[in-house]
Structures are given as C-alpha cells and as structure tokens.
JSON list of C-alpha atoms in Angstrom, two decimals:
[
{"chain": "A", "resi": 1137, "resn": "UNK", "atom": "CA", "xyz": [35.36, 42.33, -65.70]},
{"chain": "A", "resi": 1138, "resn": "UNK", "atom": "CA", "xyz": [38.02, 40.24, -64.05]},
{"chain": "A", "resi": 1139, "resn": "UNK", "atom": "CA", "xyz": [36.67, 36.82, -62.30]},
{"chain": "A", "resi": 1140, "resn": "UNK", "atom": "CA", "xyz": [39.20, 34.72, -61.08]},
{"chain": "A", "resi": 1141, "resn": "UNK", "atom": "CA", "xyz": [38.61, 31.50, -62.18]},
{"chain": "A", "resi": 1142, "resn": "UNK", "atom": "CA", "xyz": [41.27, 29.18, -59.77]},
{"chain": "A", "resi": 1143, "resn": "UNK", "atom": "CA", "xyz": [38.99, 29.69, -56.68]},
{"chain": "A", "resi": 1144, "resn": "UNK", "atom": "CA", "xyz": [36.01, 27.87, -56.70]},
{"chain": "A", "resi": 1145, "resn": "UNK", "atom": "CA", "xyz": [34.01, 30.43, -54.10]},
{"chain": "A", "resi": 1146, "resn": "UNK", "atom": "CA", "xyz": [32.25, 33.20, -55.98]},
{"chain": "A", "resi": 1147, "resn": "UNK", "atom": "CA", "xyz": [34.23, 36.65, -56.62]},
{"chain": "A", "resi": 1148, "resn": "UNK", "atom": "CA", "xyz": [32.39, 39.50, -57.41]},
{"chain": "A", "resi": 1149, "resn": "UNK", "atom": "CA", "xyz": [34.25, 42.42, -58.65]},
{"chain": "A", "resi": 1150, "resn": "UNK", "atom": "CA", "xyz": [32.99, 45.81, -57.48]},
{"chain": "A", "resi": 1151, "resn": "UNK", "atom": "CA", "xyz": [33.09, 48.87, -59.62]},
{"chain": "A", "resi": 1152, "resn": "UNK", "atom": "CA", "xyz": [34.29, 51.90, -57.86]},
{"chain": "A", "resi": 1153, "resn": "UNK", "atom": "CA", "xyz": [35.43, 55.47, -59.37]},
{"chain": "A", "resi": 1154, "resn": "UNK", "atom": "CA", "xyz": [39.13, 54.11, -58.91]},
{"chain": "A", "resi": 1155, "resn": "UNK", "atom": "CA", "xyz": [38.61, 50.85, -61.15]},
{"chain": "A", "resi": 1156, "resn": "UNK", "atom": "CA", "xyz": [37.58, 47.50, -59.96]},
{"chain": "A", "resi": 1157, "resn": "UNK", "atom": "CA", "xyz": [38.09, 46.03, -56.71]},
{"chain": "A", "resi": 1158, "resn": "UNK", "atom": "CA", "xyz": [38.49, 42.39, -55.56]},
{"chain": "A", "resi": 1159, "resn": "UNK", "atom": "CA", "xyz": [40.55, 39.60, -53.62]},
{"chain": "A", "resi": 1160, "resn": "UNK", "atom": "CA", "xyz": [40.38, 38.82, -50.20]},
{"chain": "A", "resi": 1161, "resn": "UNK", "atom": "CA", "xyz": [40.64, 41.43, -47.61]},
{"chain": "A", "resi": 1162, "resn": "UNK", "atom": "CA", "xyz": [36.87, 40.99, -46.82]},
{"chain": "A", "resi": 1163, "resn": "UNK", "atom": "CA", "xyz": [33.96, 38.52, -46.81]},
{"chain": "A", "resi": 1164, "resn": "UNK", "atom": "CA", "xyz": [30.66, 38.92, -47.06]},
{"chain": "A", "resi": 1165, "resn": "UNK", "atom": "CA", "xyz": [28.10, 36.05, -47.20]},
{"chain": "A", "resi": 1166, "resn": "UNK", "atom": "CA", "xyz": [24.39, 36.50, -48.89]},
{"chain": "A", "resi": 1167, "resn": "UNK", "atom": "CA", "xyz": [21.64, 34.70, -48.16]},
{"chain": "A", "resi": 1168, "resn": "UNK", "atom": "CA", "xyz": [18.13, 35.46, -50.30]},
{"chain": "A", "resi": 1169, "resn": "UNK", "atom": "CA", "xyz": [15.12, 33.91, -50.10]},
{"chain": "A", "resi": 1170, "resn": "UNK", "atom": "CA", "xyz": [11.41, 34.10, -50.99]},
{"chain": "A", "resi": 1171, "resn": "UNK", "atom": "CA", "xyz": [9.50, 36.37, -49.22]},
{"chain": "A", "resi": 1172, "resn": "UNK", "atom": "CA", "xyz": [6.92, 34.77, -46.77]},
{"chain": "A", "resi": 1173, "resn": "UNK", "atom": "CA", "xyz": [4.07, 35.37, -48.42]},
{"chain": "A", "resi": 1174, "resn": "UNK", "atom": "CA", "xyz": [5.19, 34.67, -52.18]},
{"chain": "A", "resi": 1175, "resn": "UNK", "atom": "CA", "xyz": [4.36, 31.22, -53.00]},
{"chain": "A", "resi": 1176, "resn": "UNK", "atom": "CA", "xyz": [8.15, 28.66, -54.01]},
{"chain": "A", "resi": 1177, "resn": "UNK", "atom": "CA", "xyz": [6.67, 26.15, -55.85]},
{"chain": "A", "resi": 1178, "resn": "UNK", "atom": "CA", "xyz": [10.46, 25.11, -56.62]},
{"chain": "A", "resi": 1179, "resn": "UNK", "atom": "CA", "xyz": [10.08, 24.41, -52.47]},
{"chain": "A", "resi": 1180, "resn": "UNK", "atom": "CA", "xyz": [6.90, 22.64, -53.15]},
{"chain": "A", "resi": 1181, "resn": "UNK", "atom": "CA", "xyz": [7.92, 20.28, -55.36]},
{"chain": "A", "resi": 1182, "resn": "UNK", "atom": "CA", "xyz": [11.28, 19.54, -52.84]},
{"chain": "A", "resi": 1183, "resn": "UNK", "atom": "CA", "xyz": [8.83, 19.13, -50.19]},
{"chain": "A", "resi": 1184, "resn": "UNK", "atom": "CA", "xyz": [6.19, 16.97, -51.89]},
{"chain": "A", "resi": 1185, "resn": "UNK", "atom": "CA", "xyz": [9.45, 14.61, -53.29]},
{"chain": "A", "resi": 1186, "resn": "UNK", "atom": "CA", "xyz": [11.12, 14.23, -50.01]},
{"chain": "A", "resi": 1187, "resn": "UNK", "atom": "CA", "xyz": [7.45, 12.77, -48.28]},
{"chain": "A", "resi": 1188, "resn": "UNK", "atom": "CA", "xyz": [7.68, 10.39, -51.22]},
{"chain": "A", "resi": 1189, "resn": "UNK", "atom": "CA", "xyz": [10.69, 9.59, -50.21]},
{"chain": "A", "resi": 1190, "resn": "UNK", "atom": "CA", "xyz": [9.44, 8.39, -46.93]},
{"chain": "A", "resi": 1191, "resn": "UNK", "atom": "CA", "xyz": [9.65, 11.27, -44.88]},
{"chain": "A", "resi": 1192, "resn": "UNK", "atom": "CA", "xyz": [5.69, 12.54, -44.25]},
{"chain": "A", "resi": 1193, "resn": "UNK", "atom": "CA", "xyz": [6.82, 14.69, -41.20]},
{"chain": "A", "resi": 1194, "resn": "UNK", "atom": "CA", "xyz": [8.25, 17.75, -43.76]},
{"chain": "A", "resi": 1195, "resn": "UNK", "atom": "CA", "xyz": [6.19, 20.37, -43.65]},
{"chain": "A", "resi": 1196, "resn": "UNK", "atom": "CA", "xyz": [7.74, 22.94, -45.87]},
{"chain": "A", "resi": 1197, "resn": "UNK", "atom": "CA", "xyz": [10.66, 23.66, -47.93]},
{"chain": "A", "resi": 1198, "resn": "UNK", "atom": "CA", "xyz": [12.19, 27.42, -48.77]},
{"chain": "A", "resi": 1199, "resn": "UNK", "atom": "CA", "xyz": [14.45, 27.11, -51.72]},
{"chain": "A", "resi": 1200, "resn": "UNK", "atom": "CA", "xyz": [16.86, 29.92, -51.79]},
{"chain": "A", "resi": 1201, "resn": "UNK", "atom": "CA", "xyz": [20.51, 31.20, -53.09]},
{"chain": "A", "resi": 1202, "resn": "UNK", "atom": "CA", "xyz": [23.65, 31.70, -51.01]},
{"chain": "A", "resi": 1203, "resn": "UNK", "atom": "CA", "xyz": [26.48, 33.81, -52.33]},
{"chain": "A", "resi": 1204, "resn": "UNK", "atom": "CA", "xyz": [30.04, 34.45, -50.55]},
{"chain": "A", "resi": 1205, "resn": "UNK", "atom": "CA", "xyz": [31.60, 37.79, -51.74]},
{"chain": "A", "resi": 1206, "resn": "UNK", "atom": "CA", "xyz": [35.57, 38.49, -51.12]},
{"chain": "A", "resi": 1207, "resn": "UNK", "atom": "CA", "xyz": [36.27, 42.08, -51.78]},
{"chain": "A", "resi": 1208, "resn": "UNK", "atom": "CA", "xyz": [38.70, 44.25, -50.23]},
{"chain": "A", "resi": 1209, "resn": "UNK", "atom": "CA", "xyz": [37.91, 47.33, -48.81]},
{"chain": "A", "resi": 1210, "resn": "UNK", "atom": "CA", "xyz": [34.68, 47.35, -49.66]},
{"chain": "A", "resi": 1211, "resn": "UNK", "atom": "CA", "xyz": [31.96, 49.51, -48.15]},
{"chain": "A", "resi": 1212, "resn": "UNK", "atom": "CA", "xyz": [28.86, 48.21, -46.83]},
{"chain": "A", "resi": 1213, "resn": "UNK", "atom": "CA", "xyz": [26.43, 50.40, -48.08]},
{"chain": "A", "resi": 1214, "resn": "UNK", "atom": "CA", "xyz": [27.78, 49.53, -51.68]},
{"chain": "A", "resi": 1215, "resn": "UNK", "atom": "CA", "xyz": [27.07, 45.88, -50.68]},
{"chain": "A", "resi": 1216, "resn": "UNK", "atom": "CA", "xyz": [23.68, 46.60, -49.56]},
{"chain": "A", "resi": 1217, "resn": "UNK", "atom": "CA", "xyz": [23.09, 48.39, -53.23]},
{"chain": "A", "resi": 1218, "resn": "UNK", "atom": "CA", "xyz": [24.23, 45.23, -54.64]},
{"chain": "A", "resi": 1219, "resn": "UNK", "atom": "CA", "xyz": [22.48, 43.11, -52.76]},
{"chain": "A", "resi": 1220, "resn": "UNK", "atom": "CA", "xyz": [19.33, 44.84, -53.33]},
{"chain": "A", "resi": 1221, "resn": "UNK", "atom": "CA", "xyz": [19.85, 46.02, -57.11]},
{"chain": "A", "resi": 1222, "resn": "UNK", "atom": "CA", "xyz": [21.69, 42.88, -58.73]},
{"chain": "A", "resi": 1223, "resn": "UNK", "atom": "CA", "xyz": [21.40, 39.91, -56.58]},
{"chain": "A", "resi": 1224, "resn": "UNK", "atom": "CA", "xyz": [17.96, 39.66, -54.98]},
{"chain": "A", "resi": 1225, "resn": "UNK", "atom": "CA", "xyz": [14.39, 40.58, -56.76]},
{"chain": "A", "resi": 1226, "resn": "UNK", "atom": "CA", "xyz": [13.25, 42.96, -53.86]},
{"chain": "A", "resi": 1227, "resn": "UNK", "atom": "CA", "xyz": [9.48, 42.54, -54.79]},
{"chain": "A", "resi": 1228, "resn": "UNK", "atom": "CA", "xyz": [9.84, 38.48, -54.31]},
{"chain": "A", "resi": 1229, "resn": "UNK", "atom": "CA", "xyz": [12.38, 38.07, -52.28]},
{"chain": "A", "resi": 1230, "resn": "UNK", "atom": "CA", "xyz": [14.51, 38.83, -48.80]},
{"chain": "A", "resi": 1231, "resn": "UNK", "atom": "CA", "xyz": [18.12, 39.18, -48.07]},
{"chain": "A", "resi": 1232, "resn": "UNK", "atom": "CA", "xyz": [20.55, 38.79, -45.41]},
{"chain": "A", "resi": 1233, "resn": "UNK", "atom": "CA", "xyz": [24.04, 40.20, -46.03]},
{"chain": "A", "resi": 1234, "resn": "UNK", "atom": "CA", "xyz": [26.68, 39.49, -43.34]},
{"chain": "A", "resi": 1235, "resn": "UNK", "atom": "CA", "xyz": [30.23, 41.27, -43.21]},
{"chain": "A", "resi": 1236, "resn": "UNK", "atom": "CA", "xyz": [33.58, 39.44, -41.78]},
{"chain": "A", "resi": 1237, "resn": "UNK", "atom": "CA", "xyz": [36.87, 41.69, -42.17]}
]
C-alpha cells in the first residue's frame, strides 16, 4: 500500500478491482464510539481525573476515535464496509461516517 506521508491528515487507500485509489477528490470523516451500554473505563478514568482536577460538575466522559478519509471517487457503500469491517468493532462500538465531495 501507498500512504502518503507529507500530509499529516490520515489517507486511506482503497482497494478496488482497478488498483488502489486515493488523493483528494473526496472526504469522508469517521467518528466511532462505544456503544451506550458497553462500559469505557478509558472515559472513566478521564472523568474521575478531570473532578480531581477541580471540576466535580463532569458527569461522564465517552472516549472515542475520529478518522478523516480523502479518496477519490469512492463509493459509499465501500466506505460503509470499511467502516464497519476495519475501523470500528461493531459488537462494542458505533459509527458515524459523513461524505463531502
């Protein structure tokens, strides 16, 4: 695989049947996070530090991941694969997957 390594954003390169595809003809932003009812203890302990920190009025913290993806010509339901498949732990977690052309 082929990252490019000048741009600090993430690039994911997608395999397709013609070879690999990425650059910048579109964006698509990932957001995953722990499902509701599966305990983030990494949250916990974020939330437990910042009322030590003086700030008692936090009542909970969701620690997540947030990935941009630049592809070109892309298709969505390919993302959505991704997304599900590579990115995100469907038992644990949720994700959000947003699409700018």
């Amino acid at each position: 695989m082929n990252y490019e390594t000048r741009n600090p954003r993430f690039v994911f390169p997608l395999e397709t049947g013609g070879g690999t595809i990425h650059s910048a003809g579109m964006r698509a932003t990932v957001t995953v996070m722990p499902k509701k009812s599966v305990l983030d203890p990494q949250g916990v302990a974020v939330r437990d530090a910042m009322r030590h920190q003086g700030m008692p009025e936090v009542s909970s913290v969701r620690i997540g991941k947030f990935m941009e993806i630049e592809v070109e010509n892309a298709d969505e339901g390919k993302l959505h694969e991704i997304c599900r498949d590579l990115l995100s732990n469907p038992v644990i977690e949720d994700y959000e997957l947003r699409v700018e052309a």
